[in-house]
Coordinates of C-alpha atoms in Angstrom, one line a residue:
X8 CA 167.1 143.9 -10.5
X9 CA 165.8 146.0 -7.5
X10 CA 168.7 148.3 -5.8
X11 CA 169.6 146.8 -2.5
X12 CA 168.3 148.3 0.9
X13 CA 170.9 149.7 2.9
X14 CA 170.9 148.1 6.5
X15 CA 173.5 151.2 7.8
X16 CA 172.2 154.4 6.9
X17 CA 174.0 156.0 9.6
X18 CA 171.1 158.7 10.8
X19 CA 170.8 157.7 14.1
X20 CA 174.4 157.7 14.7
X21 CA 173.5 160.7 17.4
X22 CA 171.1 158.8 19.5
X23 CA 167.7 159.8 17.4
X24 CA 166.2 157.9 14.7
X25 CA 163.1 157.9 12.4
X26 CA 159.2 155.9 12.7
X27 CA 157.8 155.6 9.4
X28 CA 156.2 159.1 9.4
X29 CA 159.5 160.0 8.9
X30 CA 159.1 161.7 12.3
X31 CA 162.6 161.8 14.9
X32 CA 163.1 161.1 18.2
X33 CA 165.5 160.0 20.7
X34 CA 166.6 156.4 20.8
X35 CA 165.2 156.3 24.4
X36 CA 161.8 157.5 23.7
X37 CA 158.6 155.4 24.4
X38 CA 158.1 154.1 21.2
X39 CA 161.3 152.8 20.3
X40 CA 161.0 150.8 23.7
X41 CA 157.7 149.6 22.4
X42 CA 159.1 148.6 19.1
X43 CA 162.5 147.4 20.3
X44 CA 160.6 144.8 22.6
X45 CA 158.8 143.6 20.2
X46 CA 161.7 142.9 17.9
X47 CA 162.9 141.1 20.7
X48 CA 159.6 139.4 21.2
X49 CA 159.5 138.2 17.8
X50 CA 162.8 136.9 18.0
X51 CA 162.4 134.6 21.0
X52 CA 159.3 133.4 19.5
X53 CA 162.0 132.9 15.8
X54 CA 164.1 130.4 18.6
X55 CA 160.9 128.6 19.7
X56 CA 159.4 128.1 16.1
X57 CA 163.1 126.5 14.8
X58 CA 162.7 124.0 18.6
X59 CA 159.0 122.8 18.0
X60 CA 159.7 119.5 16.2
X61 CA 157.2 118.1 13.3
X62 CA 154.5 116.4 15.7
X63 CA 154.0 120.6 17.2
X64 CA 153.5 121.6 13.6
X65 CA 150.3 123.4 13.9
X66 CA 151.8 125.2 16.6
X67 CA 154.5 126.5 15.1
X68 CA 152.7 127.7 12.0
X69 CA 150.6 129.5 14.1
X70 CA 153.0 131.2 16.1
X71 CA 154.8 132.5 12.2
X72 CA 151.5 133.8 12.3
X73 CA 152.1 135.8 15.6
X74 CA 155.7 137.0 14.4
X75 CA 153.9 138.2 11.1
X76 CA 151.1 140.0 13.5
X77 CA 154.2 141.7 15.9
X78 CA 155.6 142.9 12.6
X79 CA 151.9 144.6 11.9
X80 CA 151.8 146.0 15.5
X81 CA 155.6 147.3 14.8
X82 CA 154.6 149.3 11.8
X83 CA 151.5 150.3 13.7
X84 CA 153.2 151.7 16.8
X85 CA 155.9 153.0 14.5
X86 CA 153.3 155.3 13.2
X87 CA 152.7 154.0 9.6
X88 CA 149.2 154.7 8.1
X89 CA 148.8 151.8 6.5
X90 CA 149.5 149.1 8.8
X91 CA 146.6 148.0 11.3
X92 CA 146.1 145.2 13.9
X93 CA 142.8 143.5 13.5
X94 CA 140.7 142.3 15.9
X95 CA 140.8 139.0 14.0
X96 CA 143.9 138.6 15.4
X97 CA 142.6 139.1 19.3
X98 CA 140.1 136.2 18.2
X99 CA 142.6 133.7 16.4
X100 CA 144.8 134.2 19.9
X101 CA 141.4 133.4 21.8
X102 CA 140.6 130.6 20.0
X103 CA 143.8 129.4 20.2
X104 CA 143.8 129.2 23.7
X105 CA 140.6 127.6 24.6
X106 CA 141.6 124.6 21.9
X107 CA 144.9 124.2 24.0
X108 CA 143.0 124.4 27.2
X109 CA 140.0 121.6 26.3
X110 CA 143.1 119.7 24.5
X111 CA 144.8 119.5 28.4
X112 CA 141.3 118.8 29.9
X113 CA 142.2 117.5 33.4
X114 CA 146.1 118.4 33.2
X115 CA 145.4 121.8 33.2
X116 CA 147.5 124.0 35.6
X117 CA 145.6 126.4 38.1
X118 CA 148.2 127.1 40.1
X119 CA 151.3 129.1 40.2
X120 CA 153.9 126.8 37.9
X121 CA 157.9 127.2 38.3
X122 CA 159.2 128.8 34.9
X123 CA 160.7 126.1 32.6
X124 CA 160.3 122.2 32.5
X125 CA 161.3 121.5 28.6
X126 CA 164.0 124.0 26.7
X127 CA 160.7 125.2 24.1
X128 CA 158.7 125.3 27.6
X129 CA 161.6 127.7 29.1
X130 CA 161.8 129.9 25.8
X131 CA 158.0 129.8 25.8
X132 CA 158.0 131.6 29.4
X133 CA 160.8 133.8 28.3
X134 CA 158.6 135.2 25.1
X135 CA 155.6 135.4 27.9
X136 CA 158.0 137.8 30.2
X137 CA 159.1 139.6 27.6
X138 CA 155.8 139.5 26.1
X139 CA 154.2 141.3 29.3
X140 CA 157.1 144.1 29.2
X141 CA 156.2 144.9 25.2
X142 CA 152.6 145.5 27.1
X143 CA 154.3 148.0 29.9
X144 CA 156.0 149.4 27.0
X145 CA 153.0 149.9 24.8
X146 CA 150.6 151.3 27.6
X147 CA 153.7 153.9 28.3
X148 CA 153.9 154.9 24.6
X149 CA 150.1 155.1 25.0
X150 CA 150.5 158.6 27.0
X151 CA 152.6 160.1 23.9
X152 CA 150.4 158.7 21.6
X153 CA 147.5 157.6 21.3
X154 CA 147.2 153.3 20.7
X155 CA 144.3 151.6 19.8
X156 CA 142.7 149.3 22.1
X157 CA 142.6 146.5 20.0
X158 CA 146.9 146.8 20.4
X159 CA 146.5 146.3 24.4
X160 CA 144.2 143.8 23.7
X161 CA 146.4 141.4 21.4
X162 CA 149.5 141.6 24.1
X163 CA 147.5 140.8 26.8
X164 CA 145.8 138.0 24.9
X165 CA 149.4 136.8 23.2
X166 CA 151.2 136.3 27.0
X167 CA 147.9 134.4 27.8
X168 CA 148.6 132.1 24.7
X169 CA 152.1 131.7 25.3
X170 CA 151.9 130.3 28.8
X171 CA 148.9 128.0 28.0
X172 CA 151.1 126.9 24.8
X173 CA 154.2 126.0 27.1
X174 CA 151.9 124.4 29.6
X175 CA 150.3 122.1 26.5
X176 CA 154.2 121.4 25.3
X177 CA 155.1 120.0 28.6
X178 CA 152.5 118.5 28.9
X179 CA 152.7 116.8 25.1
X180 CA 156.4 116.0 26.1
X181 CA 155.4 114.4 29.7
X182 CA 157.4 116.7 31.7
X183 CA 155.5 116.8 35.5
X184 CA 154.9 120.5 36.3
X185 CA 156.9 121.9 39.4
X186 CA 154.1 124.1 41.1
X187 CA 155.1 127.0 43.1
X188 CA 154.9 125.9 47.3
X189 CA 154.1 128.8 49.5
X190 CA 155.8 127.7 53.1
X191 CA 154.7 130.1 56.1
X192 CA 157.7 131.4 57.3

């Protein structure tokens, strides 16, 4: 039997803590931020994935697909040498969204939509939010260290997918679209 990893090592009880180089720095530096909101990503997509019921399955086993991907961009950002994003990944998350986008044909949303409609669409916008502050986070870390383009990329396209996905959801679950009204003052 394997000896058991120890969730409280107690090394960052000062405010600093470790990547996987083994490298410290402060609890508040870029990539920690980077990291952190990705964790938290990956969590609001975990509370999505146990809401989409059995007629969304395809969905939802491509969005364990995503959390595994966040968990690759993690270790990435985290320094390890081992772990890469591909660009495979850019492309599943493109093709993704164009099949979601014929699927909705005519129902499809240009316009500004109010956040929510369903509870999985309001998570889904939640992960999108949070989804475009892991990108802020990343481009910041990106002037301590250097991050691949492909990691910009796969953010950018993920936030895409996620609103498209909660747009196809409500739609799939008949829920009529509030669109956003601007009124002249």
């Amino acid at each position: 039997m394997s000896k058991p990893i120890r969730v409280s090592t107690k090394t960052g009880d000062k405010g600093d803590s470790s990547v996987i180089s083994g490298e410290r720095f402060p609890k508040n530096h870029p990539v920690f931020e980077a990291v952190g909101t990705l964790d938290e990503l990956n969590s609001w997509l975990g509370l999505v994935t146990a809401q989409l019921a059995t007629e969304f399955g395809e969905h939802k086993q491509f969005l364990l697909s995503v959390q595994d991907n966040l968990f690759y961009l993690g270790a990435e950002l985290a320094q390890s040498p081992k772990t890469r994003l591909k660009q495979s990944a850019v492309n599943q998350l493109e093709k993704a969204s164009d099949t979601l986008q014929q699927l909705m044909a005519d129902d499809w949303h240009h316009k500004f939509l109010l956040p929510g409609g369903t509870v999985i669409g309001a998570n889904l916008d939640i992960a999108r939010t949070v989804c475009r502050r892991a990108e802020r986070a990343v481009v910041s870390l990106d002037g301590e260290q250097r991050v691949r383009p492909v990691v910009l990329r796969y953010l950018n396209r993920l936030s895409d997918y996620l609103y498209i996905l909660r747009c196809f959801i409500n739609h799939a679950l008949e829920y009529q679209e509030k669109q956003f009204i601007h009124q002249s003052k």
